[in-house]
Amino acid sequence: VGGEVPIPLQVDPFAYSQSMSWTVPILILEVLILAAVMLFDWVEAQRLSRQLPDHRGAAGRGAWVMVASLLSFGPAGIIAIILTIRRGVNWTQPAAVLTAWLMTPLMIFATLFWLPDLLSMTNSLKLSEIAIAFGIISVIFSAWTVVSRRGLWLTSGLWASHLLILPAAIAMNNLLFVIIAAFTLSATAWVSGILTLRKGWRIIGASDLLVGILFGGIFFITGAGIGAILIVLFGSAALLGTITYLTQTYEGHLSDD
């Protein structure tokens, strides 16, 4: 900001030769953040070992990992994410795990901003590509929660996939990617909603499909190629066929929902 404060997620502590005015202060700040993160986790461990009640809650842990990540240039933020996910599982708080998971692509991007130069390597990964990868992992996690009947964690997986995949696909500036992302999210949410009897996610899945169809219309108007049009039509047909089959199969259960 005004050349006085480093831009978050784009801090290279070794970018300048003025070690005393740039590198050392940033490294000291990172060490202080790391120390605070470790102290925070030590207190968590003590409360768990002594079977004391939770006094921070998911909102407190989520806010803490966000602050630690945004102030860090990578290492301390990654450690904060790992520890928050572990404590979120210990306290059975999907919201805390979700917040930490959403911060992970940002911290990887922040680390890749300076680490390749330090190791004399090249890096061409964009934040959108990292987010897409974590979004796909979230889709797989959502499927696992359905198969293993761990419904408590399903909502976190579905929200993570939505908050990571769709914005990243839009950032790629490619309508076909947006349509595929919308159809993928629709299938994940709608099928999960049917199999777990959750009406809210069936509604969200239908909304994702409408978004995909809307972008598909724009895609056709802008002069899409035949191959791309076939991909969109086949994807929508496969999605609707799957939903129709599952709806008819679980009709009795859905009518009671």
mmCIF file of C-alpha atoms in Angstrom:
data_model
loop_
_atom_site.group_PDB
_atom_site.id
_atom_site.type_symbol
_atom_site.label_atom_id
_atom_site.label_comp_id
_atom_site.label_asym_id
_atom_site.label_seq_id
_atom_site.Cartn_x
_atom_site.Cartn_y
_atom_site.Cartn_z
ATOM 1 C CA VAL A 1 0.000 0.000 0.000
ATOM 2 C CA GLY A 2 1.706 3.180 -1.161
ATOM 3 C CA GLY A 3 5.015 1.288 -1.354
ATOM 4 C CA GLU A 4 5.119 0.930 2.433
ATOM 5 C CA VAL A 5 3.406 -2.427 3.128
ATOM 6 C CA PRO A 6 4.087 -5.648 1.165
ATOM 7 C CA ILE A 7 1.188 -6.963 -0.900
ATOM 8 C CA PRO A 8 -0.353 -10.036 0.778
ATOM 9 C CA LEU A 9 0.450 -13.361 -0.936
ATOM 10 C CA GLN A 10 3.148 -11.662 -3.046
ATOM 11 C CA VAL A 11 5.980 -11.177 -0.571
ATOM 12 C CA ASP A 12 9.499 -12.286 -1.487
ATOM 13 C CA PRO A 13 11.661 -11.922 1.644
ATOM 14 C CA PHE A 14 14.820 -12.371 -0.431
ATOM 15 C CA ALA A 15 13.928 -10.018 -3.294
ATOM 16 C CA TYR A 16 16.194 -7.121 -2.256
ATOM 17 C CA SER A 17 19.763 -6.844 -1.101
ATOM 18 C CA GLN A 18 18.866 -4.584 1.850
ATOM 19 C CA SER A 19 18.764 -7.387 4.377
ATOM 20 C CA MET A 20 18.405 -5.186 7.453
ATOM 21 C CA SER A 21 15.548 -3.108 6.057
ATOM 22 C CA TRP A 22 13.691 -5.868 4.195
ATOM 23 C CA THR A 23 14.720 -9.503 4.681
ATOM 24 C CA VAL A 24 15.420 -9.495 8.420
ATOM 25 C CA PRO A 25 12.191 -7.696 9.481
ATOM 26 C CA ILE A 26 10.039 -9.989 7.327
ATOM 27 C CA LEU A 27 11.780 -13.110 8.624
ATOM 28 C CA ILE A 28 11.379 -11.902 12.209
ATOM 29 C CA LEU A 29 7.673 -11.320 11.605
ATOM 30 C CA GLU A 30 7.343 -14.836 10.152
ATOM 31 C CA VAL A 31 9.089 -16.333 13.179
ATOM 32 C CA LEU A 32 6.763 -14.415 15.527
ATOM 33 C CA ILE A 33 3.708 -15.635 13.610
ATOM 34 C CA LEU A 34 5.026 -19.200 13.747
ATOM 35 C CA ALA A 35 5.637 -18.898 17.485
ATOM 36 C CA ALA A 36 2.085 -17.613 17.996
ATOM 37 C CA VAL A 37 0.710 -20.486 15.923
ATOM 38 C CA MET A 38 2.629 -23.073 17.939
ATOM 39 C CA LEU A 39 1.577 -21.461 21.232
ATOM 40 C CA PHE A 40 -2.050 -21.438 20.078
ATOM 41 C CA ASP A 41 -1.843 -25.141 19.265
ATOM 42 C CA TRP A 42 -0.095 -25.933 22.569
ATOM 43 C CA VAL A 43 -2.997 -24.355 24.461
ATOM 44 C CA GLU A 44 -5.402 -26.420 22.349
ATOM 45 C CA ALA A 45 -3.492 -29.595 23.208
ATOM 46 C CA GLN A 46 -3.569 -28.790 26.924
ATOM 47 C CA ARG A 47 -7.337 -28.236 26.900
ATOM 48 C CA LEU A 48 -7.880 -31.512 25.055
ATOM 49 C CA SER A 49 -5.591 -33.504 27.362
ATOM 50 C CA ARG A 50 -7.350 -32.105 30.425
ATOM 51 C CA GLN A 51 -10.803 -32.600 28.881
ATOM 52 C CA LEU A 52 -11.674 -28.926 29.260
ATOM 53 C CA PRO A 53 -14.565 -27.451 27.267
ATOM 54 C CA ASP A 54 -13.919 -25.654 23.993
ATOM 55 C CA HIS A 55 -13.715 -21.900 24.538
ATOM 56 C CA ARG A 56 -12.799 -20.760 21.014
ATOM 57 C CA GLY A 57 -15.280 -22.449 18.741
ATOM 58 C CA ALA A 58 -15.093 -22.960 15.007
ATOM 59 C CA ALA A 59 -15.400 -19.218 14.346
ATOM 60 C CA GLY A 60 -12.411 -18.454 16.564
ATOM 61 C CA ARG A 61 -10.236 -21.100 14.931
ATOM 62 C CA GLY A 62 -11.327 -20.017 11.482
ATOM 63 C CA ALA A 63 -10.560 -16.355 12.198
ATOM 64 C CA TRP A 64 -7.189 -17.285 13.682
ATOM 65 C CA VAL A 65 -6.044 -19.321 10.678
ATOM 66 C CA MET A 66 -7.190 -16.553 8.308
ATOM 67 C CA VAL A 67 -5.207 -13.883 10.177
ATOM 68 C CA ALA A 68 -2.100 -16.056 10.483
ATOM 69 C CA SER A 69 -2.235 -16.984 6.790
ATOM 70 C CA LEU A 70 -2.747 -13.471 5.466
ATOM 71 C CA LEU A 71 0.130 -12.108 7.580
ATOM 72 C CA SER A 72 2.485 -14.912 6.570
ATOM 73 C CA PHE A 73 4.470 -15.238 3.354
ATOM 74 C CA GLY A 74 3.946 -19.011 3.393
ATOM 75 C CA PRO A 75 5.583 -21.305 5.973
ATOM 76 C CA ALA A 76 3.807 -20.103 9.121
ATOM 77 C CA GLY A 77 0.490 -19.985 7.284
ATOM 78 C CA ILE A 78 0.863 -23.553 6.041
ATOM 79 C CA ILE A 79 1.665 -24.788 9.539
ATOM 80 C CA ALA A 80 -1.322 -22.857 10.916
ATOM 81 C CA ILE A 81 -3.544 -24.541 8.313
ATOM 82 C CA ILE A 82 -2.276 -28.026 9.176
ATOM 83 C CA LEU A 83 -2.728 -27.479 12.917
ATOM 84 C CA THR A 84 -6.188 -25.944 12.463
ATOM 85 C CA ILE A 85 -7.328 -28.903 10.375
ATOM 86 C CA ARG A 86 -6.031 -31.282 13.038
ATOM 87 C CA ARG A 87 -7.738 -29.425 15.885
ATOM 88 C CA GLY A 88 -10.904 -29.037 13.810
ATOM 89 C CA VAL A 89 -11.028 -32.811 13.509
ATOM 90 C CA ASN A 90 -10.261 -33.212 17.228
ATOM 91 C CA TRP A 91 -13.100 -30.885 18.192
ATOM 92 C CA THR A 92 -15.353 -32.165 15.349
ATOM 93 C CA GLN A 93 -15.744 -28.710 13.793
ATOM 94 C CA PRO A 94 -16.200 -28.923 10.001
ATOM 95 C CA ALA A 95 -16.420 -25.116 9.698
ATOM 96 C CA ALA A 96 -12.899 -24.660 11.107
ATOM 97 C CA VAL A 97 -11.547 -27.331 8.756
ATOM 98 C CA LEU A 98 -13.367 -25.693 5.833
ATOM 99 C CA THR A 99 -11.817 -22.289 6.551
ATOM 100 C CA ALA A 100 -8.332 -23.761 6.810
ATOM 101 C CA TRP A 101 -8.841 -25.741 3.594
ATOM 102 C CA LEU A 102 -9.922 -22.626 1.702
ATOM 103 C CA MET A 103 -6.769 -20.821 2.830
ATOM 104 C CA THR A 104 -4.496 -23.613 1.577
ATOM 105 C CA PRO A 105 -4.375 -22.575 -2.117
ATOM 106 C CA LEU A 106 -3.531 -19.021 -1.037
ATOM 107 C CA MET A 107 -0.624 -20.183 1.085
ATOM 108 C CA ILE A 108 0.707 -22.461 -1.639
ATOM 109 C CA PHE A 109 0.505 -19.557 -4.084
ATOM 110 C CA ALA A 110 2.282 -17.276 -1.589
ATOM 111 C CA THR A 111 5.057 -19.838 -1.087
ATOM 112 C CA LEU A 112 5.496 -20.411 -4.814
ATOM 113 C CA PHE A 113 5.892 -16.642 -5.250
ATOM 114 C CA TRP A 114 9.376 -16.715 -3.685
ATOM 115 C CA LEU A 115 10.515 -20.332 -3.242
ATOM 116 C CA PRO A 116 11.236 -21.195 -6.937
ATOM 117 C CA ASP A 117 13.544 -18.172 -7.269
ATOM 118 C CA LEU A 118 15.362 -19.169 -4.109
ATOM 119 C CA LEU A 119 15.874 -22.686 -5.492
ATOM 120 C CA SER A 120 16.633 -21.415 -9.028
ATOM 121 C CA MET A 121 13.512 -23.093 -10.394
ATOM 122 C CA THR A 122 10.668 -21.914 -12.627
ATOM 123 C CA ASN A 123 7.038 -21.747 -11.614
ATOM 124 C CA SER A 124 4.103 -21.224 -13.958
ATOM 125 C CA LEU A 125 1.258 -22.254 -11.644
ATOM 126 C CA LYS A 126 -1.531 -19.720 -11.257
ATOM 127 C CA LEU A 127 -3.739 -19.309 -8.213
ATOM 128 C CA SER A 128 -6.775 -20.414 -10.245
ATOM 129 C CA GLU A 129 -5.040 -23.667 -11.205
ATOM 130 C CA ILE A 130 -4.123 -24.404 -7.591
ATOM 131 C CA ALA A 131 -7.695 -23.659 -6.494
ATOM 132 C CA ILE A 132 -9.102 -25.974 -9.186
ATOM 133 C CA ALA A 133 -6.860 -28.803 -7.945
ATOM 134 C CA PHE A 134 -8.033 -28.361 -4.355
ATOM 135 C CA GLY A 135 -11.617 -28.074 -5.561
ATOM 136 C CA ILE A 136 -11.329 -31.452 -7.292
ATOM 137 C CA ILE A 137 -9.959 -32.937 -4.081
ATOM 138 C CA SER A 138 -12.993 -31.436 -2.301
ATOM 139 C CA VAL A 139 -15.340 -33.163 -4.772
ATOM 140 C CA ILE A 140 -13.600 -36.484 -4.109
ATOM 141 C CA PHE A 141 -13.834 -35.845 -0.363
ATOM 142 C CA SER A 142 -17.566 -35.139 -0.683
ATOM 143 C CA ALA A 143 -18.050 -38.435 -2.511
ATOM 144 C CA TRP A 144 -16.112 -40.211 0.236
ATOM 145 C CA THR A 145 -18.291 -38.712 2.981
ATOM 146 C CA VAL A 146 -21.395 -40.003 1.188
ATOM 147 C CA VAL A 147 -19.980 -43.497 0.661
ATOM 148 C CA SER A 148 -18.624 -43.765 4.213
ATOM 149 C CA ARG A 149 -21.779 -42.197 5.709
ATOM 150 C CA ARG A 150 -19.938 -39.312 7.374
ATOM 151 C CA GLY A 151 -22.664 -36.774 6.749
ATOM 152 C CA LEU A 152 -21.300 -34.317 9.303
ATOM 153 C CA TRP A 153 -18.413 -33.472 6.943
ATOM 154 C CA LEU A 154 -20.401 -33.506 3.693
ATOM 155 C CA THR A 155 -21.466 -29.868 3.840
ATOM 156 C CA SER A 156 -17.865 -28.687 4.293
ATOM 157 C CA GLY A 157 -16.747 -30.707 1.288
ATOM 158 C CA LEU A 158 -19.543 -29.383 -0.911
ATOM 159 C CA TRP A 159 -19.017 -25.759 0.105
ATOM 160 C CA ALA A 160 -15.278 -26.109 -0.426
ATOM 161 C CA SER A 161 -15.810 -27.455 -3.944
ATOM 162 C CA HIS A 162 -18.191 -24.601 -4.785
ATOM 163 C CA LEU A 163 -16.009 -21.859 -3.321
ATOM 164 C CA LEU A 164 -12.869 -23.164 -5.021
ATOM 165 C CA ILE A 165 -13.899 -24.523 -8.420
ATOM 166 C CA LEU A 166 -16.400 -22.002 -9.793
ATOM 167 C CA PRO A 167 -14.464 -18.774 -8.988
ATOM 168 C CA ALA A 168 -11.269 -20.386 -10.293
ATOM 169 C CA ALA A 169 -12.985 -21.452 -13.514
ATOM 170 C CA ILE A 170 -14.323 -17.916 -14.014
ATOM 171 C CA ALA A 171 -10.825 -16.513 -13.392
ATOM 172 C CA MET A 172 -9.481 -18.703 -16.219
ATOM 173 C CA ASN A 173 -11.540 -16.611 -18.643
ATOM 174 C CA ASN A 174 -12.811 -19.644 -20.563
ATOM 175 C CA LEU A 175 -16.564 -20.223 -20.839
ATOM 176 C CA LEU A 176 -16.151 -23.938 -21.500
ATOM 177 C CA PHE A 177 -14.293 -24.346 -18.195
ATOM 178 C CA VAL A 178 -17.065 -22.460 -16.389
ATOM 179 C CA ILE A 179 -19.743 -24.707 -17.916
ATOM 180 C CA ILE A 180 -17.848 -27.896 -17.047
ATOM 181 C CA ALA A 181 -17.286 -26.581 -13.509
ATOM 182 C CA ALA A 182 -20.991 -25.762 -13.090
ATOM 183 C CA PHE A 183 -22.064 -29.206 -14.343
ATOM 184 C CA THR A 184 -19.520 -30.915 -12.079
ATOM 185 C CA LEU A 185 -20.712 -28.981 -9.034
ATOM 186 C CA SER A 186 -24.333 -29.637 -9.969
ATOM 187 C CA ALA A 187 -23.733 -33.381 -10.187
ATOM 188 C CA THR A 188 -21.816 -33.428 -6.894
ATOM 189 C CA ALA A 189 -24.395 -31.408 -4.945
ATOM 190 C CA TRP A 190 -27.508 -32.939 -6.537
ATOM 191 C CA VAL A 191 -26.393 -36.568 -6.256
ATOM 192 C CA SER A 192 -25.205 -36.000 -2.685
ATOM 193 C CA GLY A 193 -28.538 -34.375 -1.854
ATOM 194 C CA ILE A 194 -30.443 -37.348 -3.227
ATOM 195 C CA LEU A 195 -28.336 -40.044 -1.571
ATOM 196 C CA THR A 196 -28.285 -38.292 1.816
ATOM 197 C CA LEU A 197 -31.857 -36.957 1.593
ATOM 198 C CA ARG A 198 -30.841 -33.301 1.893
ATOM 199 C CA LYS A 199 -33.267 -31.058 0.057
ATOM 200 C CA GLY A 200 -31.066 -27.974 0.355
ATOM 201 C CA TRP A 201 -28.246 -29.518 -1.634
ATOM 202 C CA ARG A 202 -30.674 -30.781 -4.276
ATOM 203 C CA ILE A 203 -31.810 -27.190 -4.712
ATOM 204 C CA ILE A 204 -28.212 -25.962 -4.914
ATOM 205 C CA GLY A 205 -27.443 -28.686 -7.448
ATOM 206 C CA ALA A 206 -30.359 -27.564 -9.603
ATOM 207 C CA SER A 207 -29.146 -23.961 -9.319
ATOM 208 C CA ASP A 208 -25.667 -25.036 -10.464
ATOM 209 C CA LEU A 209 -27.259 -26.689 -13.494
ATOM 210 C CA LEU A 210 -29.113 -23.479 -14.342
ATOM 211 C CA VAL A 211 -25.838 -21.561 -14.099
ATOM 212 C CA GLY A 212 -24.219 -24.053 -16.452
ATOM 213 C CA ILE A 213 -27.090 -23.776 -18.925
ATOM 214 C CA LEU A 214 -26.958 -19.962 -18.744
ATOM 215 C CA PHE A 215 -23.249 -19.887 -19.532
ATOM 216 C CA GLY A 216 -23.859 -22.553 -22.171
ATOM 217 C CA GLY A 217 -26.285 -20.221 -23.928
ATOM 218 C CA ILE A 218 -23.705 -17.449 -23.866
ATOM 219 C CA PHE A 219 -21.127 -19.942 -25.127
ATOM 220 C CA PHE A 220 -23.291 -20.883 -28.116
ATOM 221 C CA ILE A 221 -24.071 -17.254 -28.975
ATOM 222 C CA THR A 222 -20.385 -16.334 -29.039
ATOM 223 C CA GLY A 223 -19.768 -18.947 -31.738
ATOM 224 C CA ALA A 224 -18.491 -22.064 -29.999
ATOM 225 C CA GLY A 225 -17.019 -24.885 -32.049
ATOM 226 C CA ILE A 226 -18.885 -28.115 -32.785
ATOM 227 C CA GLY A 227 -16.680 -30.138 -30.461
ATOM 228 C CA ALA A 228 -17.281 -27.806 -27.527
ATOM 229 C CA ILE A 229 -21.032 -27.775 -28.172
ATOM 230 C CA LEU A 230 -21.110 -31.592 -28.179
ATOM 231 C CA ILE A 231 -19.237 -31.659 -24.871
ATOM 232 C CA VAL A 232 -21.789 -29.317 -23.285
ATOM 233 C CA LEU A 233 -24.797 -31.201 -24.666
ATOM 234 C CA PHE A 234 -23.400 -34.599 -23.680
ATOM 235 C CA GLY A 235 -22.537 -33.377 -20.197
ATOM 236 C CA SER A 236 -25.980 -31.905 -19.568
ATOM 237 C CA ALA A 237 -27.703 -35.021 -20.941
ATOM 238 C CA ALA A 238 -25.585 -37.342 -18.774
ATOM 239 C CA LEU A 239 -26.232 -35.210 -15.701
ATOM 240 C CA LEU A 240 -29.999 -35.077 -16.217
ATOM 241 C CA GLY A 241 -30.118 -38.802 -16.974
ATOM 242 C CA THR A 242 -28.249 -39.635 -13.772
ATOM 243 C CA ILE A 243 -30.455 -37.346 -11.683
ATOM 244 C CA THR A 244 -33.637 -38.794 -13.219
ATOM 245 C CA TYR A 245 -32.492 -42.362 -12.511
ATOM 246 C CA LEU A 246 -31.548 -41.613 -8.898
ATOM 247 C CA THR A 247 -34.744 -39.641 -8.293
ATOM 248 C CA GLN A 248 -36.862 -42.541 -9.500
ATOM 249 C CA THR A 249 -34.798 -45.048 -7.525
ATOM 250 C CA TYR A 250 -35.118 -43.101 -4.259
ATOM 251 C CA GLU A 251 -38.587 -41.711 -4.944
ATOM 252 C CA GLY A 252 -40.086 -43.201 -1.803
ATOM 253 C CA HIS A 253 -37.397 -41.747 0.462
ATOM 254 C CA LEU A 254 -37.455 -38.347 -1.263
ATOM 255 C CA SER A 255 -41.204 -38.040 -0.829
ATOM 256 C CA ASP A 256 -40.717 -38.342 2.922
ATOM 257 C CA ASP A 257 -37.970 -35.684 2.954
#
